[in-house]
PDB file of C-alpha atoms in Angstrom:
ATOM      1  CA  UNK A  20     -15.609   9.888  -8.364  1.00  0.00           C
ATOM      2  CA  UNK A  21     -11.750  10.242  -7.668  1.00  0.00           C
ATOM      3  CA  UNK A  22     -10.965   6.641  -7.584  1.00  0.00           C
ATOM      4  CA  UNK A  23     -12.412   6.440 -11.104  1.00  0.00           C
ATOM      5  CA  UNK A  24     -10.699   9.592 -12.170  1.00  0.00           C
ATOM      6  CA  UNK A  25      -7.901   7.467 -11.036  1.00  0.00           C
ATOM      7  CA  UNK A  26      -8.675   4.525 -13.088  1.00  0.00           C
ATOM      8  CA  UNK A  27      -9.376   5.837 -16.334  1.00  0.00           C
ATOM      9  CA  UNK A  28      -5.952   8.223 -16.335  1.00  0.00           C
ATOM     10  CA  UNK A  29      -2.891   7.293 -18.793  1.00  0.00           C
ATOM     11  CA  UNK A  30      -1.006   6.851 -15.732  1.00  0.00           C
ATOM     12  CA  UNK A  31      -2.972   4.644 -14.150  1.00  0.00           C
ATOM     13  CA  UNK A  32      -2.308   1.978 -17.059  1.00  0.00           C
ATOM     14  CA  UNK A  33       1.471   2.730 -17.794  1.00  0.00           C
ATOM     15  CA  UNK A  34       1.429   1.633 -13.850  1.00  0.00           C
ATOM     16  CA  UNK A  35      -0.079  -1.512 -15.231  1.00  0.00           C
ATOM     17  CA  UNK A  36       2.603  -2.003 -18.047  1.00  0.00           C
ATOM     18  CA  UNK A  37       5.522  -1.249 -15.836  1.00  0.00           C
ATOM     19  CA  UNK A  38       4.330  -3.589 -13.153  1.00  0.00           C
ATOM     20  CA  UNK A  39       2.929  -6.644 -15.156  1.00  0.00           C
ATOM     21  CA  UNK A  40       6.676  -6.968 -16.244  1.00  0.00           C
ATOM     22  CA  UNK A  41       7.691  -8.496 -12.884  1.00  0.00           C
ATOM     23  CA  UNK A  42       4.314  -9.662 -11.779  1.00  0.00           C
ATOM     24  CA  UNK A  43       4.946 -13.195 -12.457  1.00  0.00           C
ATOM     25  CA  UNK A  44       8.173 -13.317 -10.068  1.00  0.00           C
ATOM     26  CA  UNK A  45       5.999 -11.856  -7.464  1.00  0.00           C
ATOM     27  CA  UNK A  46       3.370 -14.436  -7.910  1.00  0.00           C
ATOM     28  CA  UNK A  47       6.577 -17.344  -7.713  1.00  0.00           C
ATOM     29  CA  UNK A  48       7.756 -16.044  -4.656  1.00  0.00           C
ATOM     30  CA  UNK A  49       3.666 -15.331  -3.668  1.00  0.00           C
ATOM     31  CA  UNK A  50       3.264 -19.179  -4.320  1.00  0.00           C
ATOM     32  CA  UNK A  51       6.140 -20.506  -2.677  1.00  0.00           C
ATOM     33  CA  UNK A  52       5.554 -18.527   0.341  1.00  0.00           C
ATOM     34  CA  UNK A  53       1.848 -19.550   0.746  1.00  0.00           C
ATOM     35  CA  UNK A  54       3.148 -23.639   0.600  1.00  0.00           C
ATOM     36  CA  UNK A  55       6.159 -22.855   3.025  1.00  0.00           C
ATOM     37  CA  UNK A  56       4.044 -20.974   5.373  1.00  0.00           C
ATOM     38  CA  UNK A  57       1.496 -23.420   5.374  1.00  0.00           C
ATOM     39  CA  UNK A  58       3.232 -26.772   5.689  1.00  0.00           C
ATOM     40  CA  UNK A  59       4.718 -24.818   8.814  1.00  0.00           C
ATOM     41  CA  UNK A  60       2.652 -26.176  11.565  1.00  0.00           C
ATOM     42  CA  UNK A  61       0.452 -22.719  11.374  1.00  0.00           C
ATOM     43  CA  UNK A  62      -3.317 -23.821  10.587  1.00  0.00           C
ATOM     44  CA  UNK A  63      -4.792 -22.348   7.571  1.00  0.00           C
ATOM     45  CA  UNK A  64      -6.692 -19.578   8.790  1.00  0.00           C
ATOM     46  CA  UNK A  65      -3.303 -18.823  10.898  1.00  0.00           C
ATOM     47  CA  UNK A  66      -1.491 -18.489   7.931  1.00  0.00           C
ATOM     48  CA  UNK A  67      -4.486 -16.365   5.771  1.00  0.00           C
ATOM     49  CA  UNK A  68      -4.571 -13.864   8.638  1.00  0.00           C
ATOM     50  CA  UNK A  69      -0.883 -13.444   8.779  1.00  0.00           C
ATOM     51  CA  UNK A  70      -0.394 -13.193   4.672  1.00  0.00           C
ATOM     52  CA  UNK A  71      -3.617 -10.794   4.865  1.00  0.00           C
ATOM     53  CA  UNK A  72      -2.333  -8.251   7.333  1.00  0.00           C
ATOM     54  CA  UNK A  73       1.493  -8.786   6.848  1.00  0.00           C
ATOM     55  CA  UNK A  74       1.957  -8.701   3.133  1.00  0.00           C
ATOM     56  CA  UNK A  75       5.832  -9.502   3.732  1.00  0.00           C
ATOM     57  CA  UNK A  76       7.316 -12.647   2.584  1.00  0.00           C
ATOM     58  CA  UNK A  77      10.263 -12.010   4.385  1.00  0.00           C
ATOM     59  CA  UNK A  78       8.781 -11.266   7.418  1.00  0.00           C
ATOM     60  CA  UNK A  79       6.494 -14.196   7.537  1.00  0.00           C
ATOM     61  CA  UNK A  80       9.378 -16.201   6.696  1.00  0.00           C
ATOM     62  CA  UNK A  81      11.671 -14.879   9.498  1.00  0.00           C
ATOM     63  CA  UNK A  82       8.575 -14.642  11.956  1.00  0.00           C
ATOM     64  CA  UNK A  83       6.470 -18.349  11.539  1.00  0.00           C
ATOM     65  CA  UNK A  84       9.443 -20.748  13.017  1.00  0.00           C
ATOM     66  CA  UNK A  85       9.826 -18.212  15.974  1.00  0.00           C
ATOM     67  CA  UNK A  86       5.974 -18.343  16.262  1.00  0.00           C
ATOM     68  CA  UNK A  87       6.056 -21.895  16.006  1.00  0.00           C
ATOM     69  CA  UNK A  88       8.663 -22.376  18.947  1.00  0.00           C
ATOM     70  CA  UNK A  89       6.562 -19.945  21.436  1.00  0.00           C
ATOM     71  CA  UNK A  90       9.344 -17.222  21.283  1.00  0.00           C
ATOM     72  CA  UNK A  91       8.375 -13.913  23.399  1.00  0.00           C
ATOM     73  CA  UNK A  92       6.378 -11.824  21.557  1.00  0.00           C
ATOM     74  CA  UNK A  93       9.023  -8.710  21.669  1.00  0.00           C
ATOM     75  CA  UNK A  94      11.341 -11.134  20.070  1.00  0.00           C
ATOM     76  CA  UNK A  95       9.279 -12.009  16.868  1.00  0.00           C
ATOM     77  CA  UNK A  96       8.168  -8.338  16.634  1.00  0.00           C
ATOM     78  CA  UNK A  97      11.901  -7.040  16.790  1.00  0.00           C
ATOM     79  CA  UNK A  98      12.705  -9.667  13.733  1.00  0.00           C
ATOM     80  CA  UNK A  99      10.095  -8.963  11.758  1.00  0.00           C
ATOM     81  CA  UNK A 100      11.405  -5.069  12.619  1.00  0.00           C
ATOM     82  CA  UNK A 101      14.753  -6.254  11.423  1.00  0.00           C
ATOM     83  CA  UNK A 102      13.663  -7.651   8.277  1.00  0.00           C
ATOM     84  CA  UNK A 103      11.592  -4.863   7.709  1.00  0.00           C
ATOM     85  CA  UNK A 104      13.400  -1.991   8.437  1.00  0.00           C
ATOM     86  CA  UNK A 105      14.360  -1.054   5.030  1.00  0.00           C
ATOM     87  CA  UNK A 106      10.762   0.051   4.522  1.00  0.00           C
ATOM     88  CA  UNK A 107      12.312   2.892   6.474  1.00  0.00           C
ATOM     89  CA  UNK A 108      14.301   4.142   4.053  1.00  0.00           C
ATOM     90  CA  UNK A 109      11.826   3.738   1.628  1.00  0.00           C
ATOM     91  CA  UNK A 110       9.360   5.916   3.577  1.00  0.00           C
ATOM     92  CA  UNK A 111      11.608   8.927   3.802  1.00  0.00           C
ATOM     93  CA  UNK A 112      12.051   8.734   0.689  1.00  0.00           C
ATOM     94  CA  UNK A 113       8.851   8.597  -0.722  1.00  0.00           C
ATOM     95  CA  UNK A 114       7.189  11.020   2.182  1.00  0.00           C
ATOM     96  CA  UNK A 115       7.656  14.417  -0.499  1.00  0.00           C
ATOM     97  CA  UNK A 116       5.401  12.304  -2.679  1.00  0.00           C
ATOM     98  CA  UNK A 117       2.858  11.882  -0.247  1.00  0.00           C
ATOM     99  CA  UNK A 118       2.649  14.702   1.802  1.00  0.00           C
ATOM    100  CA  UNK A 119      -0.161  16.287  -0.057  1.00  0.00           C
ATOM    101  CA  UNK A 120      -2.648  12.991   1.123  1.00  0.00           C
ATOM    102  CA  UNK A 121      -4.266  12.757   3.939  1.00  0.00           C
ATOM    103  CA  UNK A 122      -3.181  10.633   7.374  1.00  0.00           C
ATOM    104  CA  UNK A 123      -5.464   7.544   6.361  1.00  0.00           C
ATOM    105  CA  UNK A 124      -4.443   7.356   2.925  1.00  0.00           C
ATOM    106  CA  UNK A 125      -0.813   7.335   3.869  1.00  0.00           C
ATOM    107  CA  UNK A 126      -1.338   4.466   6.013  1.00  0.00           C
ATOM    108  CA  UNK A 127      -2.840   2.383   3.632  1.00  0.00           C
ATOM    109  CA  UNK A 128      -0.562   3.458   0.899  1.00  0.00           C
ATOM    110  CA  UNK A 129       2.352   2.302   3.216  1.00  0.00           C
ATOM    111  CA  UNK A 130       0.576  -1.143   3.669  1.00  0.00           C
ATOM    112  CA  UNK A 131       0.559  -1.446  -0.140  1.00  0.00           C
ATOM    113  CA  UNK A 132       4.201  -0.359  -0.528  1.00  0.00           C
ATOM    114  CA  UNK A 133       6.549  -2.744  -1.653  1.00  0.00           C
ATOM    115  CA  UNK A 134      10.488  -3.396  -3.163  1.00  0.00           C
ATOM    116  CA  UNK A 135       9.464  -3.759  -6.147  1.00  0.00           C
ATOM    117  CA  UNK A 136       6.606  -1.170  -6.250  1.00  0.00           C
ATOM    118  CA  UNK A 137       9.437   1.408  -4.696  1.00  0.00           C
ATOM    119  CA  UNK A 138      11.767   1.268  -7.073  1.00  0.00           C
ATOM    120  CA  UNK A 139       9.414   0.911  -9.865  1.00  0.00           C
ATOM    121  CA  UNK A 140       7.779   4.289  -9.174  1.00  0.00           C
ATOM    122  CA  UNK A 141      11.166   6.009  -8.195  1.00  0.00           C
ATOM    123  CA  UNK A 142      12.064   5.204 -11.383  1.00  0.00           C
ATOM    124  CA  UNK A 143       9.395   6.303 -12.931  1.00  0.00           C
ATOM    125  CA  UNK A 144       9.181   9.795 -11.063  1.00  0.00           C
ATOM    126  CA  UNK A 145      12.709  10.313  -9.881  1.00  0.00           C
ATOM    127  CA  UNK A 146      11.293  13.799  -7.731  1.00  0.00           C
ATOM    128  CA  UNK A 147       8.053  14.814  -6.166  1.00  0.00           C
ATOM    129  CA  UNK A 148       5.198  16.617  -8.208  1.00  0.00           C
ATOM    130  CA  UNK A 149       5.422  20.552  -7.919  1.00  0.00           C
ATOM    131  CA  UNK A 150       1.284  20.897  -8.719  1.00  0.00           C
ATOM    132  CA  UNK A 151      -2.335  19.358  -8.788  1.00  0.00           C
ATOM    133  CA  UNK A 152      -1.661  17.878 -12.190  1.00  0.00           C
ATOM    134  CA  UNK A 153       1.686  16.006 -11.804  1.00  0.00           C
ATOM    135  CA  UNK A 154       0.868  14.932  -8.301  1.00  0.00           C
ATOM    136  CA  UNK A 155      -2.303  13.331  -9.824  1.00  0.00           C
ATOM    137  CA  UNK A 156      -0.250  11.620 -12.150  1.00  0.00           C
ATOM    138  CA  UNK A 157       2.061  10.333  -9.571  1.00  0.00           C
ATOM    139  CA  UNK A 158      -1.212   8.581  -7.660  1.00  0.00           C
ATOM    140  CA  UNK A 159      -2.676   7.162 -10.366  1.00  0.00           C
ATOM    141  CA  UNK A 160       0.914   5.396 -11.108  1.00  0.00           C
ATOM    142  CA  UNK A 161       1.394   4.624  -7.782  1.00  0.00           C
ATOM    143  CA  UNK A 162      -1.818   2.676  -7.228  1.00  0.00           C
ATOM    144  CA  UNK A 163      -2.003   1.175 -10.365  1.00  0.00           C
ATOM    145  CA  UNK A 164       1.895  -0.263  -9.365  1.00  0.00           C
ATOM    146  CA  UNK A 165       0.796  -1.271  -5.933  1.00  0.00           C
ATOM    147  CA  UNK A 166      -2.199  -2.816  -6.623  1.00  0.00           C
ATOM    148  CA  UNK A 167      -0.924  -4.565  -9.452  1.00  0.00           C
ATOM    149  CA  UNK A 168       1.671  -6.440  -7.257  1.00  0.00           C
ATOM    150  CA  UNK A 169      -0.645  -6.897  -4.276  1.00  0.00           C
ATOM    151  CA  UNK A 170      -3.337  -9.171  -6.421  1.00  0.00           C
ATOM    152  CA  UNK A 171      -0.339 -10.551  -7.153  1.00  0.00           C
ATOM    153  CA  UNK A 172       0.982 -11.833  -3.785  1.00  0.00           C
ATOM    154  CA  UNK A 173      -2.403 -12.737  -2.336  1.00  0.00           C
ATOM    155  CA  UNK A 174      -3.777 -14.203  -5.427  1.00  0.00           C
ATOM    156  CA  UNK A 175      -0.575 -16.870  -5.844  1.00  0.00           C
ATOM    157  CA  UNK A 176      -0.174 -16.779  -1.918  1.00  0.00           C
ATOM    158  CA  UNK A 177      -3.770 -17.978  -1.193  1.00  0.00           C
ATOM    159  CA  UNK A 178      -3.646 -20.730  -4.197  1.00  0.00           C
ATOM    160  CA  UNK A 179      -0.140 -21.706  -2.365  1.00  0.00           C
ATOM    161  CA  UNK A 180      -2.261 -22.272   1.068  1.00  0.00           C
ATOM    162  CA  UNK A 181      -4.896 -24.262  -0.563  1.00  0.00           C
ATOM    163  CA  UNK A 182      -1.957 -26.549  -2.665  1.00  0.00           C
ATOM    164  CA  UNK A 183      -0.113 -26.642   0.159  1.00  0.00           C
ATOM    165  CA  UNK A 184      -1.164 -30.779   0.846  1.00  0.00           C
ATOM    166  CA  UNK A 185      -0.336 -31.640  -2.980  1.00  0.00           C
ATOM    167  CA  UNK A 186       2.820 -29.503  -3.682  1.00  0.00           C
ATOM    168  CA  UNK A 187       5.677 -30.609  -0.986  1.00  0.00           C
ATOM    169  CA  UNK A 188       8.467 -28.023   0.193  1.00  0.00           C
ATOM    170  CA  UNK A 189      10.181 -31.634  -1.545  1.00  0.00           C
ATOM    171  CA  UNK A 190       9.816 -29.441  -4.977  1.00  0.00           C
ATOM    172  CA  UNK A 191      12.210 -27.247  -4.506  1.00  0.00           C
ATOM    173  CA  UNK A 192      10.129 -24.307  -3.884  1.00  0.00           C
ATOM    174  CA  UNK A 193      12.081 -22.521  -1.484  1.00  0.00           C
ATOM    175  CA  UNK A 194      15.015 -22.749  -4.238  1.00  0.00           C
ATOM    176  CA  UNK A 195      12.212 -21.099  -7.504  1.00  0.00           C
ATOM    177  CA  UNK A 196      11.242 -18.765  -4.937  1.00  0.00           C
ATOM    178  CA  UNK A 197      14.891 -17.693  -4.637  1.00  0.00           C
ATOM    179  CA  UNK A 198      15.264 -17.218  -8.653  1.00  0.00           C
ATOM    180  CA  UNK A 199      11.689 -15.634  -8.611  1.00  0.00           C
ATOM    181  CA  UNK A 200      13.327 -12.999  -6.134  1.00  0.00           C
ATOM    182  CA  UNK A 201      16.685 -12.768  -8.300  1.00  0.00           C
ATOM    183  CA  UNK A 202      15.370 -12.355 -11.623  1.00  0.00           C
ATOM    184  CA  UNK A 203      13.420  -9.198 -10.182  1.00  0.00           C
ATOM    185  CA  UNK A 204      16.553  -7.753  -8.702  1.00  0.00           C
ATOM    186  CA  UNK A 205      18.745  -8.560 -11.973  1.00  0.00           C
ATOM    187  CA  UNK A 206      15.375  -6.990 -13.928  1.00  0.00           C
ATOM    188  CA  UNK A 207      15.598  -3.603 -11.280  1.00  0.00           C
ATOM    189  CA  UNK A 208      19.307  -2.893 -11.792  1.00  0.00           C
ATOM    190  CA  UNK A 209      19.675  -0.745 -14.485  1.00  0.00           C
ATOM    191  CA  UNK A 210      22.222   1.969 -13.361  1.00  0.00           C
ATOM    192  CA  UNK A 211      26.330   1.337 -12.457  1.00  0.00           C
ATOM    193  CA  UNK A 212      25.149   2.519  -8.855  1.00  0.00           C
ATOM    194  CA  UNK A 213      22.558   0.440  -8.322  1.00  0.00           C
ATOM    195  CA  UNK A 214      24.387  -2.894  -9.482  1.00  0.00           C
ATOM    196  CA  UNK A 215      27.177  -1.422  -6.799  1.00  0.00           C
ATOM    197  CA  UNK A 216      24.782  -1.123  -4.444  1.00  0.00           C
ATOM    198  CA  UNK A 217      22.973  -4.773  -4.834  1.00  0.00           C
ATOM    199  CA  UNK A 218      26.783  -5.863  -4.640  1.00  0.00           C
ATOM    200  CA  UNK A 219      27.861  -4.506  -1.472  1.00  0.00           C
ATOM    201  CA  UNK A 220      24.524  -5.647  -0.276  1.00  0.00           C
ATOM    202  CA  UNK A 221      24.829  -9.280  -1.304  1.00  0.00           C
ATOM    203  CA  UNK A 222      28.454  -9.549   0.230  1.00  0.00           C
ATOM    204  CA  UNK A 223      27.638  -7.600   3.784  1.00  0.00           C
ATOM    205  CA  UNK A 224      24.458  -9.975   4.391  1.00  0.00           C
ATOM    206  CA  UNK A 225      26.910 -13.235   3.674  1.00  0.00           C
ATOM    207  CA  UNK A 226      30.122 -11.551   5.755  1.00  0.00           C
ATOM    208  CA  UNK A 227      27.351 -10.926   8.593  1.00  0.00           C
ATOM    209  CA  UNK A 228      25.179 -13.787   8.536  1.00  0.00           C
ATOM    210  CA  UNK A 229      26.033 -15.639  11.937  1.00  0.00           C
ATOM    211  CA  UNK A 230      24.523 -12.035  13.534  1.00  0.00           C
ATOM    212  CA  UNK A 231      21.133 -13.025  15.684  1.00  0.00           C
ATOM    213  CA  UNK A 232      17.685 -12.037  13.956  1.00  0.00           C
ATOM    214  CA  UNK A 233      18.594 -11.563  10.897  1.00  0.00           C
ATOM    215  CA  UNK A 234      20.483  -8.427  11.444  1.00  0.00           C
ATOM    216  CA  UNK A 235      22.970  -9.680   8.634  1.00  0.00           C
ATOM    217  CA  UNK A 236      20.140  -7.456   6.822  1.00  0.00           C
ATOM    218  CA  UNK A 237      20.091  -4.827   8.428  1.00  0.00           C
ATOM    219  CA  UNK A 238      24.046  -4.505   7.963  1.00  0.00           C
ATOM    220  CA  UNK A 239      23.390  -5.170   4.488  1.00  0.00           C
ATOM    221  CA  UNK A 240      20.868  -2.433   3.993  1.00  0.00           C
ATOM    222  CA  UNK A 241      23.000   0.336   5.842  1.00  0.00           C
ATOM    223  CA  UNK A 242      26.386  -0.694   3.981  1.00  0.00           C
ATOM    224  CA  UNK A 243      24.236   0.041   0.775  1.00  0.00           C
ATOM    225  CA  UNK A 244      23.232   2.717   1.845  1.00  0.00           C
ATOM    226  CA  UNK A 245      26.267   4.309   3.369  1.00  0.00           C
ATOM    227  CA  UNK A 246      28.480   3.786   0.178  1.00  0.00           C
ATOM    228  CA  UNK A 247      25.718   4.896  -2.480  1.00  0.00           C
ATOM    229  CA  UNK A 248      25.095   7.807  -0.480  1.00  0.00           C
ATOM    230  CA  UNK A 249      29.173   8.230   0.044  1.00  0.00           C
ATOM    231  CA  UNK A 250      30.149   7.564  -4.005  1.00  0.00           C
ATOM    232  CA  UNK A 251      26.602  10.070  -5.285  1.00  0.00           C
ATOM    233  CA  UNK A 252      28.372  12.868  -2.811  1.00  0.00           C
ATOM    234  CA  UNK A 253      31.444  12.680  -4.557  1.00  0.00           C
ATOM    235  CA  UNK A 254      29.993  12.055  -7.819  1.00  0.00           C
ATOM    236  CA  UNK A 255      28.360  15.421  -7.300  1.00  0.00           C
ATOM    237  CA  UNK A 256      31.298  17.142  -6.043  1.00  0.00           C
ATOM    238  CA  UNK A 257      33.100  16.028  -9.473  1.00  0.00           C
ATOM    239  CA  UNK A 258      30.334  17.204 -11.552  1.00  0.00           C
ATOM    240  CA  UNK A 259      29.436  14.094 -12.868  1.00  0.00           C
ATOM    241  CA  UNK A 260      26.099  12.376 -12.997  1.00  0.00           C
ATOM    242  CA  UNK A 261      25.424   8.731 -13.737  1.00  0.00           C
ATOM    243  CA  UNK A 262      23.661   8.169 -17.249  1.00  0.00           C
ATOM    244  CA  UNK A 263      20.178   6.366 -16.502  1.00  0.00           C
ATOM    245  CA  UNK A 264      19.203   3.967 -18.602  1.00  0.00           C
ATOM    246  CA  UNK A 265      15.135   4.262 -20.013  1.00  0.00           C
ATOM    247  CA  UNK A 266      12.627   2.065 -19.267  1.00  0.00           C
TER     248      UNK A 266
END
């Protein structure tokens, strides 16, 4: 009875709106991902498992070729923890949101979490709800974003899979996938900071991109985080808060 509560609430379809906007990038990226991954050497049901359970382009990206070449298993998993990590930041984040739900719907909700799910409800709700009504509103948003993008992946990710023999990597895929992933971030950075912040991001993973397993990212992700958290400190010491555009 919930879930349907859930489905029929105003919040659950402005969810919808905000995140059919950049549905079609994710479905790019989904597709290109599903034909990389599997003319990769995986087999099919090798690559369906590992798009089922990751749900993380990146990951699979950074993980297959290591796969592939019979790498130790610590060494995939502490790539794919690499790649991944900003998900931690994200979780702290979003953990006064969630609080209020139980342990198992936590963990699935932090399966469904993505980028562009993040930053789409963090816009949306820039704090926590303070009672039953708001925080219901916040969930129904929530899964309404997350879902949204999820039959998004998988649905373009398995029809990459199955295209994989008539649609070569010769395409340019890899390259669409790339301007799928761009025109999201260009689409997500509507405040001075957060253009700084994609910036500094952009130039620390190029400066630091001969590091081993692909910790050019991570350096990326904590120099972004470091100065954003360094210029809103003084920002609020000066009294002055950045205008916000809205959606």
């Amino acid at each position: 009875a919930k879930v349907a509560r859930y489905w029929r609430h105003p919040a659950f379809r402005e969810g919808l709106r905000d995140t059919s906007s950049v549905a079609p990038g994710i479905a790019a990226w989904g597709l290109t991902t599903g034909v990389a991954l599997a003319n990769s050497g995986l087999s099919s049901i090798e690559v369906s498992i590992m798009t089922l359970l990751v749900f993380a382009g990146s990951a699979q990206f950074a993980a297959t070729p290591l796969i592939i070449s019979g790498a130790p298993l610590w060494i995939i998993w502490a790539t794919a923890l690499c790649v991944n990590l900003r998900f931690m930041v994200f979780s702290a984040h979003m953990r006064p949101y969630m609080m209020h739900m139980p342990t198992r719907k936590r963990v699935w909700l932090s399966y469904l979490l993505t980028d562009v799910s993040y930053v789409i409800f963090t816009k949306r709700y820039q704090h926590p709800g303070v009672d039953d009504g708001q925080l219901f509103d916040q969930m129904a948003y929530c899964k309404a974003s997350v879902f949204t993008i999820w039959l998004s992946w998988m649905g373009s990710s398995f029809v990459g899979i199955a295209l994989a023999s008539v649609i070569p990597l010769s395409w340019g895929l890899n390259f669409a996938g790339i301007l799928a992933l761009m025109g999201i971030t260009f689409s997500l950075a509507t405040t001075k900071l957060r253009i700084l912040a994609g910036g500094l991001s952009g130039t620390a993973a190029v400066a630091a991109f001969a590091l081993p397993l692909k910790l050019n990212i991570v350096v990326a992700i904590a120099a972004a985080v470091a100065m954003s958290l360094v210029i809103e400190h003084a920002l609020s010491l000066l009294h002055i808060s950045e205008p916000t555009r809205q959606a």
